[in-house]
PDB file of C-alpha atoms in Angstrom:
ATOM      1  CA  MET A  26       2.383  10.002 -10.769  1.00  0.00           C
ATOM      2  CA  ASN A  27       3.401  13.335  -8.305  1.00  0.00           C
ATOM      3  CA  LEU A  28       6.905  12.142 -10.276  1.00  0.00           C
ATOM      4  CA  ALA A  29       5.287  12.323 -13.645  1.00  0.00           C
ATOM      5  CA  SER A  30       3.965  15.708 -12.178  1.00  0.00           C
ATOM      6  CA  ALA A  31       7.499  16.655 -11.193  1.00  0.00           C
ATOM      7  CA  LEU A  32       9.283  16.459 -14.453  1.00  0.00           C
ATOM      8  CA  THR A  33       7.946  18.842 -15.849  1.00  0.00           C
ATOM      9  CA  ASP A  34       8.373  21.409 -13.498  1.00  0.00           C
ATOM     10  CA  GLY A  35      12.558  20.004 -14.469  1.00  0.00           C
ATOM     11  CA  PHE A  36      13.002  17.643 -11.894  1.00  0.00           C
ATOM     12  CA  ALA A  37      15.199  15.908 -12.760  1.00  0.00           C
ATOM     13  CA  GLU A  38      17.752  18.343 -14.270  1.00  0.00           C
ATOM     14  CA  ARG A  39      17.930  20.078 -11.072  1.00  0.00           C
ATOM     15  CA  SER A  40      18.442  16.887  -8.933  1.00  0.00           C
ATOM     16  CA  ASN A  41      21.094  15.607 -11.821  1.00  0.00           C
ATOM     17  CA  LEU A  42      18.820  12.706 -12.261  1.00  0.00           C
ATOM     18  CA  ASP A  43      19.360  11.055 -16.462  1.00  0.00           C
ATOM     19  CA  ARG A  44      15.799   9.480 -17.745  1.00  0.00           C
ATOM     20  CA  ASP A  45      17.755   5.226 -17.113  1.00  0.00           C
ATOM     21  CA  THR A  46      17.903   6.876 -13.255  1.00  0.00           C
ATOM     22  CA  ILE A  47      14.607   6.988 -13.508  1.00  0.00           C
ATOM     23  CA  ASN A  48      12.949   4.399 -14.206  1.00  0.00           C
ATOM     24  CA  LEU A  49      15.671   2.590 -11.956  1.00  0.00           C
ATOM     25  CA  GLY A  50      14.378   4.129  -9.141  1.00  0.00           C
ATOM     26  CA  ASN A  51      10.444   3.297  -9.861  1.00  0.00           C
ATOM     27  CA  GLN A  52      11.273  -0.552 -10.804  1.00  0.00           C
ATOM     28  CA  LEU A  53      13.530  -0.599  -7.287  1.00  0.00           C
ATOM     29  CA  LEU A  54      10.130   0.688  -6.032  1.00  0.00           C
ATOM     30  CA  PHE A  55       7.989  -2.488  -7.296  1.00  0.00           C
ATOM     31  CA  LEU A  56      11.071  -5.000  -6.620  1.00  0.00           C
ATOM     32  CA  ASP A  57      10.566  -3.550  -3.044  1.00  0.00           C
ATOM     33  CA  THR A  58       6.345  -4.601  -3.403  1.00  0.00           C
ATOM     34  CA  VAL A  59       7.127  -8.060  -5.054  1.00  0.00           C
ATOM     35  CA  VAL A  60      10.469  -9.941  -2.591  1.00  0.00           C
ATOM     36  CA  LEU A  61       8.509  -8.802   0.391  1.00  0.00           C
ATOM     37  CA  GLU A  62       4.255  -9.984  -0.298  1.00  0.00           C
ATOM     38  CA  ILE A  63       5.804 -13.090  -0.808  1.00  0.00           C
ATOM     39  CA  PRO A  64       3.388 -15.338   1.207  1.00  0.00           C
ATOM     40  CA  ILE A  65       5.938 -17.807   2.366  1.00  0.00           C
ATOM     41  CA  ASP A  66       3.874 -18.345   5.322  1.00  0.00           C
ATOM     42  CA  ILE A  67       0.534 -17.084   6.117  1.00  0.00           C
ATOM     43  CA  ASP A  68       1.386 -16.552   9.869  1.00  0.00           C
ATOM     44  CA  LEU A  69       4.883 -15.011   9.043  1.00  0.00           C
ATOM     45  CA  SER A  70       3.511 -12.635   6.263  1.00  0.00           C
ATOM     46  CA  ASN A  71       0.663 -11.686   8.553  1.00  0.00           C
ATOM     47  CA  LEU A  72       2.806 -11.537  11.585  1.00  0.00           C
ATOM     48  CA  CYS A  73       2.464  -8.093  11.977  1.00  0.00           C
ATOM     49  CA  VAL A  74      -0.856  -7.478  11.568  1.00  0.00           C
ATOM     50  CA  HIS A  75      -1.893 -10.455  13.855  1.00  0.00           C
ATOM     51  CA  GLN A  76       0.106  -9.485  16.627  1.00  0.00           C
ATOM     52  CA  LEU A  77      -0.266  -5.259  16.387  1.00  0.00           C
ATOM     53  CA  GLY A  78      -3.056  -5.057  15.044  1.00  0.00           C
ATOM     54  CA  PRO A  79      -4.475  -3.528  11.146  1.00  0.00           C
ATOM     55  CA  ARG A  80      -4.988  -0.042  13.198  1.00  0.00           C
ATOM     56  CA  LYS A  81      -1.087   0.396  13.887  1.00  0.00           C
ATOM     57  CA  TRP A  82       0.101  -1.551  11.369  1.00  0.00           C
ATOM     58  CA  ILE A  83      -1.724  -0.549   8.906  1.00  0.00           C
ATOM     59  CA  SER A  84      -2.050   3.486  10.291  1.00  0.00           C
ATOM     60  CA  SER A  85       1.586   2.802  10.890  1.00  0.00           C
ATOM     61  CA  GLN A  86       2.150   1.965   7.506  1.00  0.00           C
ATOM     62  CA  ILE A  87       0.360   5.565   6.402  1.00  0.00           C
ATOM     63  CA  LEU A  88       2.878   7.331   8.351  1.00  0.00           C
ATOM     64  CA  PHE A  89       5.950   5.471   7.340  1.00  0.00           C
ATOM     65  CA  PHE A  90       4.911   6.550   3.456  1.00  0.00           C
ATOM     66  CA  GLY A  91       3.548   9.991   3.851  1.00  0.00           C
ATOM     67  CA  LEU A  92       7.014  10.553   5.565  1.00  0.00           C
ATOM     68  CA  VAL A  93       9.127   9.328   2.431  1.00  0.00           C
ATOM     69  CA  GLY A  94       6.906  10.906   0.771  1.00  0.00           C
ATOM     70  CA  THR A  95       7.206  14.503   2.389  1.00  0.00           C
ATOM     71  CA  LEU A  96      10.503  14.286   2.916  1.00  0.00           C
ATOM     72  CA  GLN A  97      11.476  14.130  -1.207  1.00  0.00           C
ATOM     73  CA  ILE A  98      11.492  17.704  -1.302  1.00  0.00           C
ATOM     74  CA  LEU A  99      14.885  17.028   0.095  1.00  0.00           C
ATOM     75  CA  ILE A 100      15.961  14.726  -3.020  1.00  0.00           C
ATOM     76  CA  THR A 101      19.112  16.814  -4.574  1.00  0.00           C
ATOM     77  CA  ASN A 102      21.003  13.935  -6.415  1.00  0.00           C
ATOM     78  CA  ARG A 103      21.075  10.155  -7.923  1.00  0.00           C
ATOM     79  CA  ALA A 104      21.837   8.784  -4.326  1.00  0.00           C
ATOM     80  CA  ASP A 105      18.427  10.590  -2.494  1.00  0.00           C
ATOM     81  CA  TYR A 106      16.241   9.203  -5.830  1.00  0.00           C
ATOM     82  CA  LEU A 107      17.370   5.286  -5.136  1.00  0.00           C
ATOM     83  CA  ALA A 108      16.903   5.339  -1.668  1.00  0.00           C
ATOM     84  CA  SER A 109      13.659   7.850  -1.393  1.00  0.00           C
ATOM     85  CA  ARG A 110      12.333   4.792  -4.244  1.00  0.00           C
ATOM     86  CA  LEU A 111      13.893   1.820  -2.290  1.00  0.00           C
ATOM     87  CA  CYS A 112      11.420   3.281   1.182  1.00  0.00           C
ATOM     88  CA  LEU A 113       8.572   3.987  -0.395  1.00  0.00           C
ATOM     89  CA  GLY A 114       8.444   0.203  -2.024  1.00  0.00           C
ATOM     90  CA  LEU A 115       9.546  -1.376   2.021  1.00  0.00           C
ATOM     91  CA  ALA A 116       7.146   1.382   2.568  1.00  0.00           C
ATOM     92  CA  GLU A 117       3.941   0.223   0.636  1.00  0.00           C
ATOM     93  CA  SER A 118       5.172  -3.833   0.447  1.00  0.00           C
ATOM     94  CA  GLY A 119       2.225  -6.016   1.567  1.00  0.00           C
ATOM     95  CA  TYR A 120      -0.183  -3.279   1.763  1.00  0.00           C
ATOM     96  CA  ILE A 121      -3.183  -4.224  -0.297  1.00  0.00           C
ATOM     97  CA  PRO A 122      -3.266  -7.820   0.942  1.00  0.00           C
ATOM     98  CA  ARG A 123      -2.670  -7.159   4.686  1.00  0.00           C
ATOM     99  CA  SER A 124      -6.001  -4.688   3.792  1.00  0.00           C
ATOM    100  CA  ILE A 125      -7.949  -6.929   1.953  1.00  0.00           C
ATOM    101  CA  TYR A 126      -7.117  -9.470   4.744  1.00  0.00           C
ATOM    102  CA  THR A 127      -7.993  -7.112   7.227  1.00  0.00           C
ATOM    103  CA  ILE A 128     -11.379  -6.731   5.446  1.00  0.00           C
ATOM    104  CA  SER A 129     -11.242 -10.174   4.923  1.00  0.00           C
ATOM    105  CA  THR A 130     -12.017 -10.791   8.443  1.00  0.00           C
ATOM    106  CA  TRP A 131     -15.056  -8.677   8.733  1.00  0.00           C
ATOM    107  CA  TYR A 132     -17.410  -9.044   6.043  1.00  0.00           C
ATOM    108  CA  THR A 133     -19.110 -11.842   4.271  1.00  0.00           C
ATOM    109  CA  SER A 134     -17.945 -12.906   1.294  1.00  0.00           C
ATOM    110  CA  ARG A 135     -21.474 -11.151  -0.971  1.00  0.00           C
ATOM    111  CA  LYS A 136     -20.157  -7.624   1.766  1.00  0.00           C
ATOM    112  CA  ARG A 137     -16.249  -8.322   0.665  1.00  0.00           C
ATOM    113  CA  THR A 138     -16.935  -8.147  -2.645  1.00  0.00           C
ATOM    114  CA  ARG A 139     -17.600  -4.322  -2.590  1.00  0.00           C
ATOM    115  CA  ARG A 140     -15.428  -3.518  -0.184  1.00  0.00           C
ATOM    116  CA  VAL A 141     -13.126  -4.968  -2.375  1.00  0.00           C
ATOM    117  CA  ALA A 142     -14.226  -2.485  -5.487  1.00  0.00           C
ATOM    118  CA  VAL A 143     -14.300  -0.177  -3.418  1.00  0.00           C
ATOM    119  CA  PHE A 144     -10.774  -0.179  -1.774  1.00  0.00           C
ATOM    120  CA  PHE A 145      -9.400  -0.188  -5.451  1.00  0.00           C
ATOM    121  CA  ILE A 146     -11.749   2.817  -7.048  1.00  0.00           C
ATOM    122  CA  GLY A 147     -10.228   5.009  -3.804  1.00  0.00           C
ATOM    123  CA  MET A 148      -5.943   4.070  -5.336  1.00  0.00           C
ATOM    124  CA  PHE A 149      -7.558   4.493  -8.910  1.00  0.00           C
ATOM    125  CA  GLY A 150      -9.089   7.285  -8.286  1.00  0.00           C
ATOM    126  CA  GLY A 151      -6.133   8.681  -6.297  1.00  0.00           C
ATOM    127  CA  ASN A 152      -4.370   7.921  -9.734  1.00  0.00           C
ATOM    128  CA  ALA A 153      -6.401   9.729 -11.255  1.00  0.00           C
ATOM    129  CA  LEU A 154      -7.005  13.197  -9.019  1.00  0.00           C
ATOM    130  CA  SER A 155      -3.680  13.345  -9.225  1.00  0.00           C
ATOM    131  CA  PRO A 156      -1.998  14.882 -11.930  1.00  0.00           C
ATOM    132  CA  LEU A 157      -5.271  17.687 -11.416  1.00  0.00           C
ATOM    133  CA  LEU A 158      -4.178  18.159  -8.168  1.00  0.00           C
ATOM    134  CA  ALA A 159      -0.881  18.929  -9.859  1.00  0.00           C
ATOM    135  CA  SER A 160      -1.991  21.498 -12.430  1.00  0.00           C
ATOM    136  CA  GLY A 161      -2.674  23.507  -8.926  1.00  0.00           C
ATOM    137  CA  ILE A 162       0.092  22.862  -6.876  1.00  0.00           C
ATOM    138  CA  LEU A 163       3.448  23.795  -9.493  1.00  0.00           C
ATOM    139  CA  LYS A 164       1.450  27.581 -10.407  1.00  0.00           C
ATOM    140  CA  LEU A 165       2.835  27.657  -5.712  1.00  0.00           C
ATOM    141  CA  SER A 166       5.951  29.738  -8.121  1.00  0.00           C
ATOM    142  CA  CYS A 167       8.757  28.443  -5.747  1.00  0.00           C
ATOM    143  CA  ARG A 168       7.034  30.329  -2.732  1.00  0.00           C
ATOM    144  CA  HIS A 169       9.215  30.179   0.882  1.00  0.00           C
ATOM    145  CA  GLY A 170      12.037  29.362  -1.013  1.00  0.00           C
ATOM    146  CA  LEU A 171       9.925  25.664  -2.068  1.00  0.00           C
ATOM    147  CA  ARG A 172      10.429  24.960  -5.779  1.00  0.00           C
ATOM    148  CA  ASP A 173       7.613  23.662  -7.360  1.00  0.00           C
ATOM    149  CA  TRP A 174       8.114  20.071  -7.391  1.00  0.00           C
ATOM    150  CA  GLN A 175       8.932  20.884  -3.362  1.00  0.00           C
ATOM    151  CA  TRP A 176       5.168  22.343  -3.280  1.00  0.00           C
ATOM    152  CA  LEU A 177       3.720  18.576  -5.136  1.00  0.00           C
ATOM    153  CA  PHE A 178       5.931  16.091  -2.851  1.00  0.00           C
ATOM    154  CA  LEU A 179       4.542  18.658   0.085  1.00  0.00           C
ATOM    155  CA  ASP A 180       0.900  16.831  -0.520  1.00  0.00           C
ATOM    156  CA  GLY A 181       2.178  14.194   1.232  1.00  0.00           C
ATOM    157  CA  LEU A 182       1.395  15.834   4.772  1.00  0.00           C
ATOM    158  CA  PHE A 183      -2.247  14.295   3.178  1.00  0.00           C
ATOM    159  CA  THR A 184      -0.952  11.317   4.240  1.00  0.00           C
ATOM    160  CA  PHE A 185      -0.429  11.964   8.147  1.00  0.00           C
ATOM    161  CA  LEU A 186      -3.951  12.880   8.105  1.00  0.00           C
ATOM    162  CA  CYS A 187      -5.339   9.731   6.477  1.00  0.00           C
ATOM    163  CA  GLU A 188      -3.129   7.932   8.914  1.00  0.00           C
ATOM    164  CA  ARG A 189      -5.457  10.247  11.624  1.00  0.00           C
ATOM    165  CA  VAL A 190      -8.289   8.935  10.175  1.00  0.00           C
ATOM    166  CA  VAL A 191      -7.219   4.885   9.983  1.00  0.00           C
ATOM    167  CA  LEU A 192      -5.969   5.299  13.743  1.00  0.00           C
ATOM    168  CA  PHE A 193      -9.045   6.428  15.198  1.00  0.00           C
ATOM    169  CA  LEU A 194     -11.829   4.959  12.812  1.00  0.00           C
ATOM    170  CA  VAL A 195     -10.359   1.334  11.814  1.00  0.00           C
ATOM    171  CA  ALA A 196     -11.931  -1.453  14.607  1.00  0.00           C
ATOM    172  CA  TRP A 197     -10.280  -2.715  17.481  1.00  0.00           C
ATOM    173  CA  VAL A 198     -10.709  -5.770  18.143  1.00  0.00           C
ATOM    174  CA  THR A 199     -10.845  -8.008  21.872  1.00  0.00           C
ATOM    175  CA  TRP A 200      -8.172  -9.982  21.176  1.00  0.00           C
ATOM    176  CA  GLU A 201      -5.460  -7.610  19.545  1.00  0.00           C
ATOM    177  CA  THR A 202      -2.812  -6.051  21.845  1.00  0.00           C
ATOM    178  CA  LYS A 203      -2.578  -3.142  23.937  1.00  0.00           C
ATOM    179  CA  PRO A 204      -4.756  -0.175  21.971  1.00  0.00           C
ATOM    180  CA  LEU A 205      -2.056   2.431  20.538  1.00  0.00           C
ATOM    181  CA  VAL A 206      -3.449   5.287  21.348  1.00  0.00           C
ATOM    182  CA  GLY A 207      -6.513   4.615  22.991  1.00  0.00           C
ATOM    183  CA  ARG A 208      -8.776   1.714  21.052  1.00  0.00           C
ATOM    184  CA  GLY A 209     -10.167   4.526  18.896  1.00  0.00           C
ATOM    185  CA  LEU A 210     -13.564   5.151  17.885  1.00  0.00           C
ATOM    186  CA  VAL A 211     -15.209   1.736  17.135  1.00  0.00           C
ATOM    187  CA  VAL A 212     -14.637  -1.354  19.684  1.00  0.00           C
ATOM    188  CA  PHE A 213     -15.802  -5.039  18.550  1.00  0.00           C
ATOM    189  CA  SER A 214     -16.606  -5.710  21.876  1.00  0.00           C
ATOM    190  CA  GLU A 215     -16.090 -10.126  22.864  1.00  0.00           C
ATOM    191  CA  LYS A 216     -20.057 -10.608  21.442  1.00  0.00           C
ATOM    192  CA  ASP A 217     -19.082  -8.228  18.529  1.00  0.00           C
ATOM    193  CA  ARG A 218     -16.297 -10.932  17.561  1.00  0.00           C
ATOM    194  CA  GLU A 219     -17.988 -13.936  18.268  1.00  0.00           C
ATOM    195  CA  ILE A 220     -20.727 -12.689  15.806  1.00  0.00           C
ATOM    196  CA  LEU A 221     -18.037 -11.990  13.143  1.00  0.00           C
ATOM    197  CA  GLN A 222     -16.393 -15.773  13.838  1.00  0.00           C
ATOM    198  CA  ASP A 223     -19.659 -17.304  13.678  1.00  0.00           C
ATOM    199  CA  ARG A 224     -21.134 -15.501  10.239  1.00  0.00           C
ATOM    200  CA  LEU A 225     -17.684 -16.187   8.179  1.00  0.00           C
ATOM    201  CA  VAL A 226     -17.265 -20.291   9.436  1.00  0.00           C
ATOM    202  CA  ARG A 227     -21.228 -20.003   8.065  1.00  0.00           C
ATOM    203  CA  ASP A 228     -20.560 -18.204   4.900  1.00  0.00           C
ATOM    204  CA  GLY A 229     -17.468 -20.981   4.549  1.00  0.00           C
ATOM    205  CA  ASP A 230     -14.586 -18.711   4.657  1.00  0.00           C
ATOM    206  CA  GLY A 231     -13.445 -20.502   8.294  1.00  0.00           C
ATOM    207  CA  LEU A 232     -11.062 -17.754   9.924  1.00  0.00           C
ATOM    208  CA  ASP A 233     -10.994 -18.025  13.846  1.00  0.00           C
ATOM    209  CA  LEU A 234     -10.293 -15.182  15.413  1.00  0.00           C
ATOM    210  CA  THR A 235      -9.713 -16.410  18.472  1.00  0.00           C
ATOM    211  CA  ASP A 236      -6.142 -15.670  19.601  1.00  0.00           C
ATOM    212  CA  GLY A 237      -6.284 -13.355  16.415  1.00  0.00           C
ATOM    213  CA  LYS A 238      -4.428 -15.717  13.857  1.00  0.00           C
ATOM    214  CA  PRO A 239      -6.105 -17.725  10.804  1.00  0.00           C
ATOM    215  CA  LYS A 240      -6.837 -21.416  11.400  1.00  0.00           C
ATOM    216  CA  SER A 241      -5.408 -22.085   8.013  1.00  0.00           C
ATOM    217  CA  HIS A 242      -1.885 -22.156   7.371  1.00  0.00           C
ATOM    218  CA  ILE A 243       0.459 -22.325   4.631  1.00  0.00           C
ATOM    219  CA  PRO A 244       3.544 -24.490   3.913  1.00  0.00           C
ATOM    220  CA  LEU A 245       6.676 -23.288   1.665  1.00  0.00           C
ATOM    221  CA  ALA A 246       6.070 -26.114  -0.406  1.00  0.00           C
ATOM    222  CA  VAL A 247       2.454 -25.650  -1.358  1.00  0.00           C
ATOM    223  CA  VAL A 248       3.568 -21.986  -2.692  1.00  0.00           C
ATOM    224  CA  TRP A 249       5.874 -23.551  -4.699  1.00  0.00           C
ATOM    225  CA  LYS A 250       3.222 -25.795  -6.129  1.00  0.00           C
ATOM    226  CA  THR A 251       1.211 -22.999  -6.879  1.00  0.00           C
ATOM    227  CA  VAL A 252       3.874 -20.484  -8.636  1.00  0.00           C
ATOM    228  CA  LYS A 253       5.630 -23.058 -10.936  1.00  0.00           C
ATOM    229  CA  HIS A 254       1.759 -24.224 -11.962  1.00  0.00           C
ATOM    230  CA  TRP A 255       1.592 -23.327 -15.989  1.00  0.00           C
ATOM    231  CA  ARG A 256      -2.100 -22.412 -15.961  1.00  0.00           C
ATOM    232  CA  ARG A 257      -0.124 -18.875 -13.621  1.00  0.00           C
ATOM    233  CA  TRP A 258       2.578 -17.805 -16.229  1.00  0.00           C
ATOM    234  CA  LEU A 259       0.495 -16.713 -18.000  1.00  0.00           C
ATOM    235  CA  HIS A 260      -0.682 -14.161 -15.369  1.00  0.00           C
ATOM    236  CA  PHE A 261       2.733 -14.058 -14.547  1.00  0.00           C
ATOM    237  CA  VAL A 262       3.679 -13.071 -18.259  1.00  0.00           C
ATOM    238  CA  SER A 263       1.132 -10.589 -18.552  1.00  0.00           C
ATOM    239  CA  THR A 264       1.520  -9.208 -15.484  1.00  0.00           C
ATOM    240  CA  PHE A 265       4.684  -8.399 -15.956  1.00  0.00           C
ATOM    241  CA  CYS A 266       4.677  -7.047 -19.551  1.00  0.00           C
ATOM    242  CA  ILE A 267       1.912  -5.155 -18.586  1.00  0.00           C
ATOM    243  CA  PHE A 268       3.586  -3.151 -15.891  1.00  0.00           C
ATOM    244  CA  SER A 269       7.332  -3.108 -17.417  1.00  0.00           C
ATOM    245  CA  THR A 270       5.624  -0.267 -20.426  1.00  0.00           C
ATOM    246  CA  TRP A 271       2.835   0.984 -18.067  1.00  0.00           C
ATOM    247  CA  SER A 272       5.451   2.198 -15.136  1.00  0.00           C
ATOM    248  CA  PRO A 273       8.011   4.120 -17.781  1.00  0.00           C
ATOM    249  CA  LEU A 274       5.175   5.148 -19.682  1.00  0.00           C
ATOM    250  CA  THR A 275       2.381   6.664 -16.328  1.00  0.00           C
ATOM    251  CA  THR A 276       6.066   8.898 -15.563  1.00  0.00           C
ATOM    252  CA  CYS A 277       6.623   9.719 -18.722  1.00  0.00           C
ATOM    253  CA  THR A 278       3.751  11.054 -20.313  1.00  0.00           C
ATOM    254  CA  PRO A 279       3.169  14.599 -19.189  1.00  0.00           C
ATOM    255  CA  SER A 280       6.857  15.174 -20.150  1.00  0.00           C
ATOM    256  CA  ILE A 281       5.827  14.041 -23.481  1.00  0.00           C
ATOM    257  CA  ILE A 282       2.613  15.808 -23.790  1.00  0.00           C
ATOM    258  CA  MET A 283       4.930  19.411 -22.853  1.00  0.00           C
TER     259      MET A 283
END
C-alpha cells in the first residue's frame, strides 16, 4: 500500500522504474512468501520458532521487515527496487503461519478462532489505514531533504515500535532457550505450561510442548498427496486468479484515481 501511494508522488519516475518493473517487484515479493512457506516438514518449517521461541523469532522478523521497509528511501534504480522487494518477501515469509501456530499452542479451538480473526482484522485494517496516513504524509513537501515518497517509506520506523511490543509482551515459555533481553513481562511457568498442555490435549489438538516441538510429523509424501488432490486445485486456481489481479490493481488504483 505504501508503494501504491508512493507511485502517486513520482516514485517510479525518479527511480527510473517502468510499470513492468513495478509489477515484477510485487510478484518477487509473493514468490518469496510462497516458496519459503512450503510445509515440507513441520519440524523443519517451524525450526526457528521452536529453537528460538516466538518472542525472539517473530520480533526479529518484524525488526527485519521494518528495517528493509525503511531503507526503501534509498532506492534509486531498478536493481535497488527489485532487491528491496525480494528482501521484504523474505522478511514476511512464514510470519502468518508461525503466528497462527503460536496462537494454537496457547488457546483451545473456540478461543483460537477469535484470536485468529483479530489477527487478520489487524492485517487488513492496516491496508485500509495506510492510504489515509499516506494522504497526510505525502504533504510533507521535501522537508529535511527527503521527498514526499521517502517520508512515506519512513513509516517503517513505526514497525520498530511494534517489534518492542512483541519482544516484551509475547509470553516466554519455560521450554524456550535463554531469553533475549530478559523474559519480558509475561512468563509461562512450568505449571502454566502443564495447564496449557492439558487444555489442548482435552480439546483434541494433542500438542506436546515438553521439548518445544509438536508430536505430529508431516513427511514429504503426505504434503505431495495433499497438493495433488483435485479438490484443493479449485482453491489453488481461484487464489492464483485473485492475487494475480489483486496485486497490480491495488498498486495502480491510487494512480488511476489521480
